[in-house]
Each structure stands twice: as structure tokens, then as C-alpha cells.
Amino acid sequence: MEIAAYIVIMALILQYPLLESRIQKIQRRADRIERKLDLILDHLDIQVAESGLERVMALVRQGKKIEAIKVYRELTDAGLKEAKDAVERMEVA
């Protein structure tokens, strides 16, 4: 029984890099699609009001950048760099 458990654990460990690689590939593809969609929306001069982002904008206007980044991450499940870049774009706008 112990040998079977070790074999299963080793199989899972060996599959992890492959799974992580696929997840990263899907994430890169989703990022490209999102950038293209943003370009299309900008070109058509369409602004999409996303729910909850008004709170982020209010924090940006108040100068609470770090709190705005935290809220943005909670709302969008974005990574730290992506959230920081988005909040900085809001500052400029």
C-alpha cells in the first residue's frame, strides 16, 4: 500500500510543472485578449463602468494609492503588478 501511495505522489509531483506551464500559457493568452479588447474599446471611445471600480477611483482621488491597489486586487483577482499598473493608469486619467 505504501508503494502505491509513493507512486501516486511521485506522479502528481511530476505532473505539476506541466500543469503550471499550461496555466501560464492560458494566462498569457487571456492577457493578450484583454489587451486587444482594451484597444478596441479605446478606439471606439467606449468606457465600461465596472462594478466596484468607483470605490477604487475614489481612493485614487483621495491619494490612497496603496489602499486602492488592495481594493482593485480584491475586485479583480489581479496580481500586484497588474493592479499597481491599473491604479497608476487611473491616476493619470
mmCIF file with all atom_site columns, C-alpha atoms in Angstrom:
data_model
loop_
_atom_site.group_PDB
_atom_site.id
_atom_site.type_symbol
_atom_site.label_atom_id
_atom_site.label_alt_id
_atom_site.label_comp_id
_atom_site.label_asym_id
_atom_site.label_entity_id
_atom_site.label_seq_id
_atom_site.pdbx_PDB_ins_code
_atom_site.Cartn_x
_atom_site.Cartn_y
_atom_site.Cartn_z
_atom_site.occupancy
_atom_site.B_iso_or_equiv
_atom_site.pdbx_formal_charge
_atom_site.auth_seq_id
_atom_site.auth_comp_id
_atom_site.auth_asym_id
_atom_site.auth_atom_id
_atom_site.pdbx_PDB_model_num
ATOM 1  C CA . MET A 1 1  ? 0.000   0.000  0.000   1.00 0.00 ? 1  MET A CA 1
ATOM 2  C CA . GLU A 1 2  ? 2.824   2.403  0.843   1.00 0.00 ? 2  GLU A CA 1
ATOM 3  C CA . ILE A 1 3  ? 4.485   1.821  -2.523  1.00 0.00 ? 3  ILE A CA 1
ATOM 4  C CA . ALA A 1 4  ? 1.258   2.684  -4.345  1.00 0.00 ? 4  ALA A CA 1
ATOM 5  C CA . ALA A 1 5  ? 0.959   5.900  -2.321  1.00 0.00 ? 5  ALA A CA 1
ATOM 6  C CA . TYR A 1 6  ? 4.544   6.842  -3.198  1.00 0.00 ? 6  TYR A CA 1
ATOM 7  C CA . ILE A 1 7  ? 3.913   6.157  -6.865  1.00 0.00 ? 7  ILE A CA 1
ATOM 8  C CA . VAL A 1 8  ? 0.782   8.344  -6.842  1.00 0.00 ? 8  VAL A CA 1
ATOM 9  C CA . ILE A 1 9  ? 2.636   11.153 -5.043  1.00 0.00 ? 9  ILE A CA 1
ATOM 10 C CA . MET A 1 10 ? 5.539   10.975 -7.495  1.00 0.00 ? 10 MET A CA 1
ATOM 11 C CA . ALA A 1 11 ? 3.139   11.034 -10.453 1.00 0.00 ? 11 ALA A CA 1
ATOM 12 C CA . LEU A 1 12 ? 1.478   14.144 -9.069  1.00 0.00 ? 12 LEU A CA 1
ATOM 13 C CA . ILE A 1 13 ? 4.822   15.819 -8.438  1.00 0.00 ? 13 ILE A CA 1
ATOM 14 C CA . LEU A 1 14 ? 5.934   15.069 -11.998 1.00 0.00 ? 14 LEU A CA 1
ATOM 15 C CA . GLN A 1 15 ? 2.674   16.431 -13.457 1.00 0.00 ? 15 GLN A CA 1
ATOM 16 C CA . TYR A 1 16 ? 2.859   19.747 -11.554 1.00 0.00 ? 16 TYR A CA 1
ATOM 17 C CA . PRO A 1 17 ? 5.326   21.521 -13.913 1.00 0.00 ? 17 PRO A CA 1
ATOM 18 C CA . LEU A 1 18 ? 3.232   20.525 -16.921 1.00 0.00 ? 18 LEU A CA 1
ATOM 19 C CA . LEU A 1 19 ? 0.071   21.834 -15.287 1.00 0.00 ? 19 LEU A CA 1
ATOM 20 C CA . GLU A 1 20 ? 1.753   25.058 -14.210 1.00 0.00 ? 20 GLU A CA 1
ATOM 21 C CA . SER A 1 21 ? 3.104   25.560 -17.727 1.00 0.00 ? 21 SER A CA 1
ATOM 22 C CA . ARG A 1 22 ? -0.402  25.174 -19.189 1.00 0.00 ? 22 ARG A CA 1
ATOM 23 C CA . ILE A 1 23 ? -1.845  27.611 -16.649 1.00 0.00 ? 23 ILE A CA 1
ATOM 24 C CA . GLN A 1 24 ? 0.817   30.196 -17.528 1.00 0.00 ? 24 GLN A CA 1
ATOM 25 C CA . LYS A 1 25 ? 0.106   29.724 -21.237 1.00 0.00 ? 25 LYS A CA 1
ATOM 26 C CA . ILE A 1 26 ? -3.628  30.247 -20.671 1.00 0.00 ? 26 ILE A CA 1
ATOM 27 C CA . GLN A 1 27 ? -2.911  33.331 -18.529 1.00 0.00 ? 27 GLN A CA 1
ATOM 28 C CA . ARG A 1 28 ? -0.688  34.859 -21.235 1.00 0.00 ? 28 ARG A CA 1
ATOM 29 C CA . ARG A 1 29 ? -3.401  34.222 -23.818 1.00 0.00 ? 29 ARG A CA 1
ATOM 30 C CA . ALA A 1 30 ? -6.057  35.802 -21.578 1.00 0.00 ? 30 ALA A CA 1
ATOM 31 C CA . ASP A 1 31 ? -3.775  38.828 -21.046 1.00 0.00 ? 31 ASP A CA 1
ATOM 32 C CA . ARG A 1 32 ? -3.346  39.245 -24.822 1.00 0.00 ? 32 ARG A CA 1
ATOM 33 C CA . ILE A 1 33 ? -7.096  39.025 -25.364 1.00 0.00 ? 33 ILE A CA 1
ATOM 34 C CA . GLU A 1 34 ? -7.720  41.575 -22.617 1.00 0.00 ? 34 GLU A CA 1
ATOM 35 C CA . ARG A 1 35 ? -5.181  43.990 -24.134 1.00 0.00 ? 35 ARG A CA 1
ATOM 36 C CA . LYS A 1 36 ? -6.818  43.642 -27.555 1.00 0.00 ? 36 LYS A CA 1
ATOM 37 C CA . LEU A 1 37 ? -10.244 44.250 -26.062 1.00 0.00 ? 37 LEU A CA 1
ATOM 38 C CA . ASP A 1 38 ? -8.938  47.341 -24.262 1.00 0.00 ? 38 ASP A CA 1
ATOM 39 C CA . LEU A 1 39 ? -7.535  48.653 -27.559 1.00 0.00 ? 39 LEU A CA 1
ATOM 40 C CA . ILE A 1 40 ? -10.855 48.077 -29.301 1.00 0.00 ? 40 ILE A CA 1
ATOM 41 C CA . LEU A 1 41 ? -12.777 49.843 -26.523 1.00 0.00 ? 41 LEU A CA 1
ATOM 42 C CA . ASP A 1 42 ? -10.321 52.765 -26.603 1.00 0.00 ? 42 ASP A CA 1
ATOM 43 C CA . HIS A 1 43 ? -10.550 53.003 -30.387 1.00 0.00 ? 43 HIS A CA 1
ATOM 44 C CA . LEU A 1 44 ? -14.340 53.090 -30.238 1.00 0.00 ? 44 LEU A CA 1
ATOM 45 C CA . ASP A 1 45 ? -14.176 55.528 -27.311 1.00 0.00 ? 45 ASP A CA 1
ATOM 46 C CA . ILE A 1 46 ? -16.279 53.208 -25.157 1.00 0.00 ? 46 ILE A CA 1
ATOM 47 C CA . GLN A 1 47 ? -15.862 53.374 -21.412 1.00 0.00 ? 47 GLN A CA 1
ATOM 48 C CA . VAL A 1 48 ? -17.072 50.420 -19.405 1.00 0.00 ? 48 VAL A CA 1
ATOM 49 C CA . ALA A 1 49 ? -18.008 51.155 -15.818 1.00 0.00 ? 49 ALA A CA 1
ATOM 50 C CA . GLU A 1 50 ? -17.051 48.071 -13.879 1.00 0.00 ? 50 GLU A CA 1
ATOM 51 C CA . SER A 1 51 ? -18.834 47.499 -10.599 1.00 0.00 ? 51 SER A CA 1
ATOM 52 C CA . GLY A 1 52 ? -16.734 48.357 -7.581  1.00 0.00 ? 52 GLY A CA 1
ATOM 53 C CA . LEU A 1 53 ? -14.146 50.332 -9.525  1.00 0.00 ? 53 LEU A CA 1
ATOM 54 C CA . GLU A 1 54 ? -15.851 53.541 -8.477  1.00 0.00 ? 54 GLU A CA 1
ATOM 55 C CA . ARG A 1 55 ? -14.544 52.817 -4.975  1.00 0.00 ? 55 ARG A CA 1
ATOM 56 C CA . VAL A 1 56 ? -11.035 52.375 -6.377  1.00 0.00 ? 56 VAL A CA 1
ATOM 57 C CA . MET A 1 57 ? -11.336 55.680 -8.259  1.00 0.00 ? 57 MET A CA 1
ATOM 58 C CA . ALA A 1 58 ? -12.495 57.423 -5.074  1.00 0.00 ? 58 ALA A CA 1
ATOM 59 C CA . LEU A 1 59 ? -9.444  56.097 -3.220  1.00 0.00 ? 59 LEU A CA 1
ATOM 60 C CA . VAL A 1 60 ? -7.174  57.251 -6.050  1.00 0.00 ? 60 VAL A CA 1
ATOM 61 C CA . ARG A 1 61 ? -8.716  60.735 -5.897  1.00 0.00 ? 61 ARG A CA 1
ATOM 62 C CA . GLN A 1 62 ? -8.127  60.778 -2.123  1.00 0.00 ? 62 GLN A CA 1
ATOM 63 C CA . GLY A 1 63 ? -4.463  59.908 -2.653  1.00 0.00 ? 63 GLY A CA 1
ATOM 64 C CA . LYS A 1 64 ? -4.779  56.469 -1.023  1.00 0.00 ? 64 LYS A CA 1
ATOM 65 C CA . LYS A 1 65 ? -2.905  54.582 -3.713  1.00 0.00 ? 65 LYS A CA 1
ATOM 66 C CA . ILE A 1 66 ? -1.944  51.530 -1.649  1.00 0.00 ? 66 ILE A CA 1
ATOM 67 C CA . GLU A 1 67 ? -5.496  51.019 -0.415  1.00 0.00 ? 67 GLU A CA 1
ATOM 68 C CA . ALA A 1 68 ? -6.755  51.488 -3.983  1.00 0.00 ? 68 ALA A CA 1
ATOM 69 C CA . ILE A 1 69 ? -4.380  48.747 -5.169  1.00 0.00 ? 69 ILE A CA 1
ATOM 70 C CA . LYS A 1 70 ? -5.610  46.400 -2.432  1.00 0.00 ? 70 LYS A CA 1
ATOM 71 C CA . VAL A 1 71 ? -9.260  47.011 -3.318  1.00 0.00 ? 71 VAL A CA 1
ATOM 72 C CA . TYR A 1 72 ? -8.538  46.607 -7.042  1.00 0.00 ? 72 TYR A CA 1
ATOM 73 C CA . ARG A 1 73 ? -6.861  43.255 -6.357  1.00 0.00 ? 73 ARG A CA 1
ATOM 74 C CA . GLU A 1 74 ? -9.833  42.097 -4.280  1.00 0.00 ? 74 GLU A CA 1
ATOM 75 C CA . LEU A 1 75 ? -12.285 43.067 -7.012  1.00 0.00 ? 75 LEU A CA 1
ATOM 76 C CA . THR A 1 76 ? -10.401 41.668 -9.988  1.00 0.00 ? 76 THR A CA 1
ATOM 77 C CA . ASP A 1 77 ? -8.144  38.925 -8.585  1.00 0.00 ? 77 ASP A CA 1
ATOM 78 C CA . ALA A 1 78 ? -5.299  40.713 -10.367 1.00 0.00 ? 78 ALA A CA 1
ATOM 79 C CA . GLY A 1 79 ? -1.674  40.315 -9.405  1.00 0.00 ? 79 GLY A CA 1
ATOM 80 C CA . LEU A 1 80 ? 0.196   43.052 -7.572  1.00 0.00 ? 80 LEU A CA 1
ATOM 81 C CA . LYS A 1 81 ? 1.954   44.481 -10.649 1.00 0.00 ? 81 LYS A CA 1
ATOM 82 C CA . GLU A 1 82 ? -1.195  44.406 -12.759 1.00 0.00 ? 82 GLU A CA 1
ATOM 83 C CA . ALA A 1 83 ? -3.189  46.138 -10.002 1.00 0.00 ? 83 ALA A CA 1
ATOM 84 C CA . LYS A 1 84 ? -0.451  48.748 -9.478  1.00 0.00 ? 84 LYS A CA 1
ATOM 85 C CA . ASP A 1 85 ? -0.334  49.489 -13.210 1.00 0.00 ? 85 ASP A CA 1
ATOM 86 C CA . ALA A 1 86 ? -4.126  49.780 -13.397 1.00 0.00 ? 86 ALA A CA 1
ATOM 87 C CA . VAL A 1 87 ? -4.273  52.171 -10.424 1.00 0.00 ? 87 VAL A CA 1
ATOM 88 C CA . GLU A 1 88 ? -1.476  54.269 -11.925 1.00 0.00 ? 88 GLU A CA 1
ATOM 89 C CA . ARG A 1 89 ? -3.428  54.479 -15.185 1.00 0.00 ? 89 ARG A CA 1
ATOM 90 C CA . MET A 1 90 ? -6.417  55.676 -13.152 1.00 0.00 ? 90 MET A CA 1
ATOM 91 C CA . GLU A 1 91 ? -4.235  58.352 -11.571 1.00 0.00 ? 91 GLU A CA 1
ATOM 92 C CA . VAL A 1 92 ? -3.256  59.673 -14.988 1.00 0.00 ? 92 VAL A CA 1
ATOM 93 C CA . ALA A 1 93 ? -6.859  59.613 -16.239 1.00 0.00 ? 93 ALA A CA 1
#
